[in-house]
CSV table of C-alpha atoms and ligand atoms in Angstrom, one decimal:
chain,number,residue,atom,x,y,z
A,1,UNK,CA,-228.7,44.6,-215.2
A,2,UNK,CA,-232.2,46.0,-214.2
A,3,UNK,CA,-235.0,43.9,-214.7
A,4,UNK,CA,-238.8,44.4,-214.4
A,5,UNK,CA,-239.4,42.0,-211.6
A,6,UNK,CA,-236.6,43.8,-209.5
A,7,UNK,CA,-238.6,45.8,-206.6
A,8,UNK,CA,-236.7,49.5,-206.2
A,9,UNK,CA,-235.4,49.8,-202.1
A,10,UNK,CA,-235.0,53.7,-202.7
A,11,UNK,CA,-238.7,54.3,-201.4
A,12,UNK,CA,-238.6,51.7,-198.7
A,13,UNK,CA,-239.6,53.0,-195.1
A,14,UNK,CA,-238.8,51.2,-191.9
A,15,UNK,CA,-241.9,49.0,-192.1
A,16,UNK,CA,-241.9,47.6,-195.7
A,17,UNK,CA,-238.4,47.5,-196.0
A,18,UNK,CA,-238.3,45.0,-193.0
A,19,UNK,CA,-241.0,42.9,-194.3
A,20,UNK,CA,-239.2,42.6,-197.6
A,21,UNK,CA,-236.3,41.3,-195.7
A,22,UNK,CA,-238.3,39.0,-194.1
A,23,UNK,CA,-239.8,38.0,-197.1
A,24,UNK,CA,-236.5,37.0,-198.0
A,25,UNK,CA,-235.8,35.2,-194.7
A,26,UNK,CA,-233.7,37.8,-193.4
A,27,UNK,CA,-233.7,39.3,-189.9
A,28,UNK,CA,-235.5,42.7,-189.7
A,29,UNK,CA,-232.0,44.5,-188.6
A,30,UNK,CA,-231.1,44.4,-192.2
A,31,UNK,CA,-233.8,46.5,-193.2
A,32,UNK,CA,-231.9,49.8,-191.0
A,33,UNK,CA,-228.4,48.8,-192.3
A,34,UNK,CA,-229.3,48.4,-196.0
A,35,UNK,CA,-231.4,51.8,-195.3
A,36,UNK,CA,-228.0,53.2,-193.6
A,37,UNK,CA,-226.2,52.6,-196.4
A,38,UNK,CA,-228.5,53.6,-199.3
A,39,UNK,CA,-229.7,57.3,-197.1
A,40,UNK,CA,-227.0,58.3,-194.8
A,41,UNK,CA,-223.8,56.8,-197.0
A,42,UNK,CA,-225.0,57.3,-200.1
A,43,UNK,CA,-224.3,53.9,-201.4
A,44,UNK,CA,-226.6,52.3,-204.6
A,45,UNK,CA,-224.7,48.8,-205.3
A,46,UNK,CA,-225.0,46.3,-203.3
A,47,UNK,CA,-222.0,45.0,-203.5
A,48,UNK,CA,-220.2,48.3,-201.6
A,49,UNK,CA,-222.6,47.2,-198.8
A,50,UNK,CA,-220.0,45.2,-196.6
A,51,UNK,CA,-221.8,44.6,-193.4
A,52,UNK,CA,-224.4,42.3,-195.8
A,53,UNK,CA,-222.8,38.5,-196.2
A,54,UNK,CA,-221.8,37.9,-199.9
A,55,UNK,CA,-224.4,35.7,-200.1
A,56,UNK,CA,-227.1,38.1,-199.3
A,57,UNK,CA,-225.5,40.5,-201.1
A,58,UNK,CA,-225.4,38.4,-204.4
A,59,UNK,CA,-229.1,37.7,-203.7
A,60,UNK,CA,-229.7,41.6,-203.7
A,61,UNK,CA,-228.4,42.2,-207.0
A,62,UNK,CA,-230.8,39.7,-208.7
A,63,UNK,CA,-234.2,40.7,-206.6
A,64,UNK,CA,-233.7,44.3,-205.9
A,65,UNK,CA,-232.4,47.6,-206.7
A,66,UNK,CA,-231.7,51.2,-205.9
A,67,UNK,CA,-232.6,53.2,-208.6
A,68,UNK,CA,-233.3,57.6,-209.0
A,69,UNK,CA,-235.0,60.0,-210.9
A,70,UNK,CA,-232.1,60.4,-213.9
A,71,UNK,CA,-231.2,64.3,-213.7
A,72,UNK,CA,-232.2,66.3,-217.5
A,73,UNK,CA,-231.5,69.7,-216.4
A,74,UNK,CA,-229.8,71.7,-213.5
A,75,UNK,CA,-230.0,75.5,-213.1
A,76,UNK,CA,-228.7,77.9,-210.7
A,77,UNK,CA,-230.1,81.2,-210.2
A,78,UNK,CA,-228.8,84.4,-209.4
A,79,UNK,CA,-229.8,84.3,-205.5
A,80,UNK,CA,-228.3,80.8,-205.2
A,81,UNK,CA,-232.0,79.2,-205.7
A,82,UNK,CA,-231.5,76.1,-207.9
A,83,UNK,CA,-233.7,73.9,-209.6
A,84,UNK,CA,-233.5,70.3,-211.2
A,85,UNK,CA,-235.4,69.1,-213.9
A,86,UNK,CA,-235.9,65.2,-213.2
A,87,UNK,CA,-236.7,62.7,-215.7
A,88,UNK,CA,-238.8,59.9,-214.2
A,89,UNK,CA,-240.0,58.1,-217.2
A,90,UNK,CA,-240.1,58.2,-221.1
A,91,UNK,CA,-243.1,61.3,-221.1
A,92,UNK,CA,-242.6,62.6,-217.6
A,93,UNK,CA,-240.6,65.0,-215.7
A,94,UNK,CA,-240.8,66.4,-212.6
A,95,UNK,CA,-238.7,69.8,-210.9
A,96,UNK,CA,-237.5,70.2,-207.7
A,97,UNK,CA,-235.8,73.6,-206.3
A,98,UNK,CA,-233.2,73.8,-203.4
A,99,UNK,CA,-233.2,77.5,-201.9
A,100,UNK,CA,-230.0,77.9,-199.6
A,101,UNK,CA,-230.3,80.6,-196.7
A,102,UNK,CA,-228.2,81.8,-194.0
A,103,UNK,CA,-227.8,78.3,-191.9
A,104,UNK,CA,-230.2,76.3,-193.9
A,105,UNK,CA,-231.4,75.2,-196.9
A,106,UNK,CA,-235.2,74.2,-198.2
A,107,UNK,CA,-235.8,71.9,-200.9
A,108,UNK,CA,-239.1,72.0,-202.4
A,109,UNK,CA,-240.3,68.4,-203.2
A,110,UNK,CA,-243.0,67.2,-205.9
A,111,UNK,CA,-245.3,64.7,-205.2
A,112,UNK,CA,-247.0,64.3,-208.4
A,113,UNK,CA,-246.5,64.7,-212.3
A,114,UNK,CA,-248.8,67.3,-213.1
A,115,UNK,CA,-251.5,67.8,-211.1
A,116,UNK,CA,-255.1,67.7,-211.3
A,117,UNK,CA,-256.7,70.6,-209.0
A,118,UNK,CA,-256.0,73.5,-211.6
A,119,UNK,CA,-256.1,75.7,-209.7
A,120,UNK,CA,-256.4,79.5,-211.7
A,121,UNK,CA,-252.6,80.6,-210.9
A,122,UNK,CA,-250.4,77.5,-210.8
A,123,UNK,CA,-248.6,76.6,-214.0
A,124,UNK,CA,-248.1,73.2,-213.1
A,125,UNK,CA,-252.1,73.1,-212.7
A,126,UNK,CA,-252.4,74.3,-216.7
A,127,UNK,CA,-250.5,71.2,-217.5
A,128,UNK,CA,-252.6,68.5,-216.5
A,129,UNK,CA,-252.4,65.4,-214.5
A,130,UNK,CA,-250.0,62.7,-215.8
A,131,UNK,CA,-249.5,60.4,-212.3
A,132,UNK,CA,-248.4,60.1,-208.8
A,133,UNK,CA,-244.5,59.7,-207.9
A,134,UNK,CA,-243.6,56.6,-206.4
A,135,UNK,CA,-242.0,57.3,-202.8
A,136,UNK,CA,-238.9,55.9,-204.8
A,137,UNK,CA,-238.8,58.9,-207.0
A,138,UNK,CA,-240.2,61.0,-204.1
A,139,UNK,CA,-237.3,61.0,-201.4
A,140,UNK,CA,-235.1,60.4,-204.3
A,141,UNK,CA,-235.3,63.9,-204.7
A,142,UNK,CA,-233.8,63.8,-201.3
A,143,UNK,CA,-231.4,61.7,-201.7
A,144,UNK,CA,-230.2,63.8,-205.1
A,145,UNK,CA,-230.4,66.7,-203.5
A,146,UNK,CA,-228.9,66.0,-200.1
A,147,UNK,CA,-225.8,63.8,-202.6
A,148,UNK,CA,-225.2,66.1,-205.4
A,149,UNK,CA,-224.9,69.3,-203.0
A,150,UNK,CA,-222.5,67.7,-200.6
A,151,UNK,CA,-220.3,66.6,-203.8
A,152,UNK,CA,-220.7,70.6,-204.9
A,153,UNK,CA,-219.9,72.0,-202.0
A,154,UNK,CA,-217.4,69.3,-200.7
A,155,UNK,CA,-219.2,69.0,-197.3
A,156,UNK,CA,-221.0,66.6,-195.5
A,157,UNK,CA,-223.3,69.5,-193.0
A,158,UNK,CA,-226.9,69.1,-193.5
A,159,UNK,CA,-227.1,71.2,-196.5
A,160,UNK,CA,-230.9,70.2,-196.6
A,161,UNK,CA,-232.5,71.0,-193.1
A,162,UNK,CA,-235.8,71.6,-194.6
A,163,UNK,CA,-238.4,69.9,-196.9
A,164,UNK,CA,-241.4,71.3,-198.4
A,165,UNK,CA,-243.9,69.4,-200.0
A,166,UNK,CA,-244.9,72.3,-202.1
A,167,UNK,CA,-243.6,71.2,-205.8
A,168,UNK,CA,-245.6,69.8,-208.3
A,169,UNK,CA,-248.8,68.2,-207.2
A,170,UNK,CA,-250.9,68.0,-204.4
A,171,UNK,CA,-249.2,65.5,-201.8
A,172,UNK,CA,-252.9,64.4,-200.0
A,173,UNK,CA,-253.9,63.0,-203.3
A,174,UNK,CA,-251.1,60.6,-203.2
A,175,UNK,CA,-251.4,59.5,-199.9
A,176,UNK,CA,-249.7,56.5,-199.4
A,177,UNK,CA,-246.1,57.4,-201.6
A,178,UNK,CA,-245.8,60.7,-199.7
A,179,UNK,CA,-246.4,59.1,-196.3
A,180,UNK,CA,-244.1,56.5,-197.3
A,181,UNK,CA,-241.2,58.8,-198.4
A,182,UNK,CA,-241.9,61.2,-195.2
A,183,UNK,CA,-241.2,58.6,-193.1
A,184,UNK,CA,-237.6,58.0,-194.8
A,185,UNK,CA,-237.1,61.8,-194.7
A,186,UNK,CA,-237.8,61.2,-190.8
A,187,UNK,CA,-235.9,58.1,-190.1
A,188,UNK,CA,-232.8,58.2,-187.7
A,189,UNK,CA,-231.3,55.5,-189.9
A,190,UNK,CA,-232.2,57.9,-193.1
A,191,UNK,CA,-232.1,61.3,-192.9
A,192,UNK,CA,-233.3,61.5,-189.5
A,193,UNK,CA,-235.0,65.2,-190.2
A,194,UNK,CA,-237.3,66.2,-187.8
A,195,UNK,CA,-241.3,66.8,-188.5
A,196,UNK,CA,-241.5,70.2,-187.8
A,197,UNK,CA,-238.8,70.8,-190.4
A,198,UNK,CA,-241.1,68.3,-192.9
A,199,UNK,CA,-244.1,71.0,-194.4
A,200,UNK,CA,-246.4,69.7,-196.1
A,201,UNK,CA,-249.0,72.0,-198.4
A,202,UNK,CA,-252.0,70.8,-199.7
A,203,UNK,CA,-254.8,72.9,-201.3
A,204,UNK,CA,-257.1,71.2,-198.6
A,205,UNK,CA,-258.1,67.7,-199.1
A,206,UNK,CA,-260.3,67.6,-196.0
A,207,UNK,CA,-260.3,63.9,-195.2
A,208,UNK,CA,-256.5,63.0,-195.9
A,209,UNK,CA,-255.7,66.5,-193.3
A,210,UNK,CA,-257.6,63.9,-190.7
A,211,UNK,CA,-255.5,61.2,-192.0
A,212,UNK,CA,-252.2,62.8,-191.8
A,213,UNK,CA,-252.5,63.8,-188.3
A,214,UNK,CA,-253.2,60.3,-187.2
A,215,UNK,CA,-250.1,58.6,-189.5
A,216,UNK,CA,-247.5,61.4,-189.9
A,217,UNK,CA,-248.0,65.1,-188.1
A,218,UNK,CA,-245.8,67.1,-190.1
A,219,UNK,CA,-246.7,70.7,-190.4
A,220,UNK,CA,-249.2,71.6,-192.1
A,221,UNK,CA,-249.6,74.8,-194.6
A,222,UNK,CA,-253.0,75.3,-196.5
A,223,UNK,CA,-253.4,77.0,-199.9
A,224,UNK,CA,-255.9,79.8,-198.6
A,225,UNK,CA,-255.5,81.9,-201.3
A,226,UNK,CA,-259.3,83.6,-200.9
A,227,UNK,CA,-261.1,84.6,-197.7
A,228,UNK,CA,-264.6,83.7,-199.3
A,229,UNK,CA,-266.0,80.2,-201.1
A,230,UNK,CA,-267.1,82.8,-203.9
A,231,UNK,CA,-264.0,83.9,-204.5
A,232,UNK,CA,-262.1,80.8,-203.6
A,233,UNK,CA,-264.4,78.7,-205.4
A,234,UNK,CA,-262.9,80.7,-208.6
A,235,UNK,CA,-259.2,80.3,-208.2
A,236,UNK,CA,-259.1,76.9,-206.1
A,237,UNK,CA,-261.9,74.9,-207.7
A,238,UNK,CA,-261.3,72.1,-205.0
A,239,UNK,CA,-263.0,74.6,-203.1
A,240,UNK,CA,-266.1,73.5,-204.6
A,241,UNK,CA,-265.8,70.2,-202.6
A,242,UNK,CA,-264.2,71.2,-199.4
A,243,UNK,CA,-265.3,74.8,-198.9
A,244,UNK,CA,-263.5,77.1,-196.0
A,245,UNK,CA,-265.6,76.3,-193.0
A,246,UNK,CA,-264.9,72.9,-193.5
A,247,UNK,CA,-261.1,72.5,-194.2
A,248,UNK,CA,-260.6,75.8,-191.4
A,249,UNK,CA,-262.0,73.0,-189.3
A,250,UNK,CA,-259.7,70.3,-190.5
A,251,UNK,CA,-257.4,73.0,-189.3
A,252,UNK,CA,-258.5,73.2,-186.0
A,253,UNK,CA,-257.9,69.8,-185.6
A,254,UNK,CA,-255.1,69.0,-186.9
A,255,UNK,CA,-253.1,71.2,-184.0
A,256,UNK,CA,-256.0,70.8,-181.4
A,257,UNK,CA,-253.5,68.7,-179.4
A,258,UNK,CA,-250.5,70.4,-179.6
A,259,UNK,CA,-249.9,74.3,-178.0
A,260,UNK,CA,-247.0,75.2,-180.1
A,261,UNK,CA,-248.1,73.8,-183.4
A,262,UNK,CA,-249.4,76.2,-186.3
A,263,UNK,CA,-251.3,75.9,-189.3
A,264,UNK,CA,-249.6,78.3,-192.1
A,265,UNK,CA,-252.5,79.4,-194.5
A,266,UNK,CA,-250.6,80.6,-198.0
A,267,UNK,CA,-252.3,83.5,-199.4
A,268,UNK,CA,-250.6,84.4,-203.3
A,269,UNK,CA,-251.4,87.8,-204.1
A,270,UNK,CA,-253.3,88.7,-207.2
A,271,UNK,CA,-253.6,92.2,-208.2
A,272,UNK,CA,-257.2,93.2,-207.8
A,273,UNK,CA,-258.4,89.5,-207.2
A,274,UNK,CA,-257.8,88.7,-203.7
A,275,UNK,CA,-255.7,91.7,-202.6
A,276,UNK,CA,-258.6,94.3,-201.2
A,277,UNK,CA,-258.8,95.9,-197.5
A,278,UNK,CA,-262.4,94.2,-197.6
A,279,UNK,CA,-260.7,90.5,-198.3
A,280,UNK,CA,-257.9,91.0,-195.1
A,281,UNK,CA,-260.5,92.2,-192.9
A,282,UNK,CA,-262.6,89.1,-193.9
A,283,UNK,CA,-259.5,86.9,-193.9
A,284,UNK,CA,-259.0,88.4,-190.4
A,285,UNK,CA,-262.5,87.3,-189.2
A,286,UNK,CA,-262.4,83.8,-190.5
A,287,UNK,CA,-258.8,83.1,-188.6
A,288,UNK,CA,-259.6,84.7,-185.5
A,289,UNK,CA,-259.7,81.9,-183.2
A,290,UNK,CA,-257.1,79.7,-185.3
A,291,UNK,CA,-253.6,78.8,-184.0
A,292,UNK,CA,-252.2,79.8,-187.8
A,293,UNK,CA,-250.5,82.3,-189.4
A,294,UNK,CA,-250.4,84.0,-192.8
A,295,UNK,CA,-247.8,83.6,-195.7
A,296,UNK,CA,-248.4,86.2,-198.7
A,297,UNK,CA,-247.1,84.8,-202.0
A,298,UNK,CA,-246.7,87.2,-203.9
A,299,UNK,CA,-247.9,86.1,-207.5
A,300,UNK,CA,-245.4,84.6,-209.8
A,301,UNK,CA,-246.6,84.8,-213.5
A,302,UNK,CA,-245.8,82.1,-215.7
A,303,UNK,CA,-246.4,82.4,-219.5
A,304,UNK,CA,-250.1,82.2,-220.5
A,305,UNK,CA,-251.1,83.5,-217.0
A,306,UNK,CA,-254.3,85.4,-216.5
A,307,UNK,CA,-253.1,87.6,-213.7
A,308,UNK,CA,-251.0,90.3,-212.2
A,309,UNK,CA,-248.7,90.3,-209.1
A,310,UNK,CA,-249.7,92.8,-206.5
A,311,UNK,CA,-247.9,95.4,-206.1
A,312,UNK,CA,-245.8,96.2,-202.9
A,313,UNK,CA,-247.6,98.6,-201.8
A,314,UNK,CA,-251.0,96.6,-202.1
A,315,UNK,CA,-249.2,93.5,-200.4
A,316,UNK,CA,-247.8,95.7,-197.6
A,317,UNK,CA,-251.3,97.3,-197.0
A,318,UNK,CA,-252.8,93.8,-197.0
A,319,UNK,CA,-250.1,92.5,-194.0
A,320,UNK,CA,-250.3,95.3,-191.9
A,321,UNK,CA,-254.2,95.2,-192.1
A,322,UNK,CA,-254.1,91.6,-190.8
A,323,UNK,CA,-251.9,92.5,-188.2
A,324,UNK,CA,-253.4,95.3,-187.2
A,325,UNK,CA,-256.1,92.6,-186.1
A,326,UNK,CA,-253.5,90.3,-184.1
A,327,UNK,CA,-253.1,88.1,-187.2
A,328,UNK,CA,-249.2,86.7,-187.3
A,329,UNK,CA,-248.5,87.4,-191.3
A,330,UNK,CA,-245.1,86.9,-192.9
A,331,UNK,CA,-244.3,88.2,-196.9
A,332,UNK,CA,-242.7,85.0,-198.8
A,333,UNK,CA,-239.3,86.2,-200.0
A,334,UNK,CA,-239.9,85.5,-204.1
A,335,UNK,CA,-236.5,83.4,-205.1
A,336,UNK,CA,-235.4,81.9,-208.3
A,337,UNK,CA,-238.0,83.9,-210.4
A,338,UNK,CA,-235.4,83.9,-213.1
A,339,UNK,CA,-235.0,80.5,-213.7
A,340,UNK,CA,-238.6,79.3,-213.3
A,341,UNK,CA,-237.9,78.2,-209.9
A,342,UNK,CA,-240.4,80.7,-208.0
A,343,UNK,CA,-243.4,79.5,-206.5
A,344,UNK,CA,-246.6,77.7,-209.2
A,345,UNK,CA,-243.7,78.1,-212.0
A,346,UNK,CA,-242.8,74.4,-211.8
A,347,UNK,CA,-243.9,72.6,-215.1
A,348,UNK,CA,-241.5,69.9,-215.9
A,349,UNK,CA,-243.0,68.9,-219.5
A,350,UNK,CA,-240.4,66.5,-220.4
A,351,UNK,CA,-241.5,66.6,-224.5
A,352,UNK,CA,-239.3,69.7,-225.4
A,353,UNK,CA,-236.7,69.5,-222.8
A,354,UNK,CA,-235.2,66.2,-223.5
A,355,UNK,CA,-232.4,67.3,-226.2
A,356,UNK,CA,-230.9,69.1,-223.4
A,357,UNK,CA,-230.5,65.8,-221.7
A,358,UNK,CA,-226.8,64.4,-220.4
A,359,UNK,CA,-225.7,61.6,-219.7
A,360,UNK,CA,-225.3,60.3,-215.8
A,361,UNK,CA,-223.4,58.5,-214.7
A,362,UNK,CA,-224.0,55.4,-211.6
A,363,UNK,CA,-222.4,55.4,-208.6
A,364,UNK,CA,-222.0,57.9,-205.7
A,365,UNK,CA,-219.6,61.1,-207.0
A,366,UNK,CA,-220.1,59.8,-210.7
A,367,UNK,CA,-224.1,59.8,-210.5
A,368,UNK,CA,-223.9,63.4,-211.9
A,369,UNK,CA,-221.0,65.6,-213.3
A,370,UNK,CA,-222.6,69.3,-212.3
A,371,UNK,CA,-222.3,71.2,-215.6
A,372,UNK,CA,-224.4,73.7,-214.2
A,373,UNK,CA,-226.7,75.1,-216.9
A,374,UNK,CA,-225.9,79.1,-215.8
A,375,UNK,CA,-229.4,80.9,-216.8
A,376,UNK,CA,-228.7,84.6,-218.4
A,377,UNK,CA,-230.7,87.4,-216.9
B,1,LIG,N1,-250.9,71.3,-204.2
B,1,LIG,C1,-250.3,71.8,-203.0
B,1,LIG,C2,-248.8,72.0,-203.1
B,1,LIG,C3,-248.2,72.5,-204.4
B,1,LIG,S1,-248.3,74.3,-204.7
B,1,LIG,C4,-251.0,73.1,-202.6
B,1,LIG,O1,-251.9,73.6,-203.3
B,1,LIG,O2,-250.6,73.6,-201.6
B,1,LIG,C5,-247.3,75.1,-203.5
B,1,LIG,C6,-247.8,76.5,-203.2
B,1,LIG,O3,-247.5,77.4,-204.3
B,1,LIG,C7,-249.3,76.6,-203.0
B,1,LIG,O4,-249.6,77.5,-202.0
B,1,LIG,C8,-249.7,77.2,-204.3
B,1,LIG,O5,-251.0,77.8,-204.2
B,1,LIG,C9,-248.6,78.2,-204.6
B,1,LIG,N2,-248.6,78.7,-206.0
B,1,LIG,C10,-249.0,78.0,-207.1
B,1,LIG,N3,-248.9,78.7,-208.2
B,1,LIG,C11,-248.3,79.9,-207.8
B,1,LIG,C12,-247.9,81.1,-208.5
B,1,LIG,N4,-248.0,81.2,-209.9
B,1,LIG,N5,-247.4,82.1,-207.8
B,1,LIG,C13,-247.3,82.0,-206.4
B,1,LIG,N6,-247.6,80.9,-205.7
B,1,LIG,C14,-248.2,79.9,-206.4
């Protein structure tokens, strides 16, 4: 049995897992097996966790625990993209969306339920701020991921071999977890992923930018989204704070040290908002001496939504203009539109989706019988 005083080991990185050993009088080589067995095995009781003496084990079960998001919903779209509705307490829930390609596979992490930026075109903004995930529930998305695939497709490859902080939430407002849970993503006695394959987006929290480079250089890709504080100060209000100059500068330094890395600058297209010749040529100017390139979203509409996708024609106008003027620009692929998975569609309002819970089930294999919920198009 779970109780309150139990502290959760899921979240753990290297450091505060081996002071909690030590905290128990334990020698700090415990910290990488338990973590062994928990990321790379897949194992939740301690009891399965045979390398541990029965005594330590025993004393395991009563102070700690290893405990997941509980899985509501699962949904597979017609391109493969699929996306999980998780339940992380009594009023929240969070999504996260796995997009297989040819060779690898992305997973789209939240960091946050809700989120408080609002920024004009992001449903998840329109929903409000509820609270940051713990790194517990943060790599447990992961760990579900990383689990329930391998069980799905009866393999044990690296179906995950990238993760992108680009769910729900803005990840630089909650410091700390998503440090915490990116350093478990990174572990060689976790998941041992690299941190160029680790991107993390944030809508540009200047001083946490500074931050991150110093505790955990992952790369980096900034919500853009307007060439101008007048305009950007209208769709990203955090603009209002941290205005272009001064987060294209927290660019700048962020991969001042490094002559491969790049800073990817997201750019969602809105019909006849940002999508002009007049705003690539100034989008042009503004990123002329930056190591970065250029990701167009194009919009994803959500219900209630204020604006229009560009049209093809207007996005592939808007590329070639930027690189026309030597700027590196790439069109983001739109995937699992149909389910809600696409980009700014993830709102995971637990209220009217709970009746469609099921049960789960403990225990590696048995955590989650995949009844995949197949959407109709
Ligand atoms: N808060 C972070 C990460 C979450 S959003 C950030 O702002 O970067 C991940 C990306 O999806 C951001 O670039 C965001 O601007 C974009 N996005 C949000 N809503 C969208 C929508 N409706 N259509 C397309 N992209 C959207």
């Amino acid at each position: 049995m779970e109780t309150a005083n139990q502290i959760n080991l899921m979240g753990m990185d290297r450091e505060h897992m081996t002071r909690f050993f030590a905290g128990i009088g334990q020698m700090p080589f415990r910290a990488s097996q338990v973590m062994k067995w928990i990321h790379q095995q897949g194992v939740l009781n301690f009891e399965e966790m045979t390398n541990l003496s029965r005594s330590l084990r025993e004393e395991l079960v009563e102070v700690a625990n290893v405990s997941l998001p509980e899985i509501i919903s699962d949904h597979i779209s017609s391109d493969g993209t699929r996306k999980w509705l998780l339940r992380v307490d009594k009023t929240n829930a969070i999504e996260m969306v796995f997009i297989p390609e040819v060779r690898r596979g992305t997973l789209c992490v939240s960091s946050q339920a809700g989120c408080i930026l609002d920024c004009a075109f992001c449903a998840t903004g329109k929903q409000g701020y509820s609270r940051d995930l713990t790194s517990a529930e943060i790599v447990g998305q992961l760990w579900l991921a990383k689990f329930l695939l391998a069980q799905h497709y009866d393999t044990d490859d690296r179906l995950v071999s990238n993760i992108v902080m680009m769910g729900m939430g803005e990840p630089l407002l909650n410091y700390d977890n998503v440090v915490s849970a990116m350093n478990i993503m990174q572990d060689d006695f976790s998941f041992g992923l690299s941190r160029r394959r680790i991107t993390l987006s944030t809508a540009g929290i200047v001083p946490a930018i500074d931050r991150l480079k110093a505790d955990c250089p992952v790369s980096l890709a900034v919500s853009l989204h307007a060439p101008n504080n007048e305009l950007r100060d209208s769709i990203v209000p955090l603009n209002k704070k941290y205005p272009i100059a001064v987060l294209l500068d927290a660019c700048r330094r962020y991969v001042a040290d490094s002559a491969r890395a790049r800073v990817t600058f997201e750019y969602v297209m809105l019909q006849e908002v940002n999508d002009e010749p007049k705003h690539a040529r100034q989008l042009a100017e503004l990123l002329k001496d930056m190591p970065g390139k250029v990701n167009l979203i194009p919009f994803n509409p959500f219900k209630g939504s204020e604006f229009k996708r560009s049209s093809n024609n207007r996005i592939h106008r808007f590329r070639d203009h930027l690189q026309q003027q030597g700027v590196l620009t790439t069109i983001r692929k739109t995937r699992g539109d149909d389910i809600g998975a696409a980009c700014g569609q993830l709102a995971g309002m637990v209220t009217d989706r709970t009746r469609r819970s099921q049960r789960y089930v403990q225990g590696l294999g048995k955590y989650y019988r995949p009844e995949i919920e197949k959407t109709e198009n």
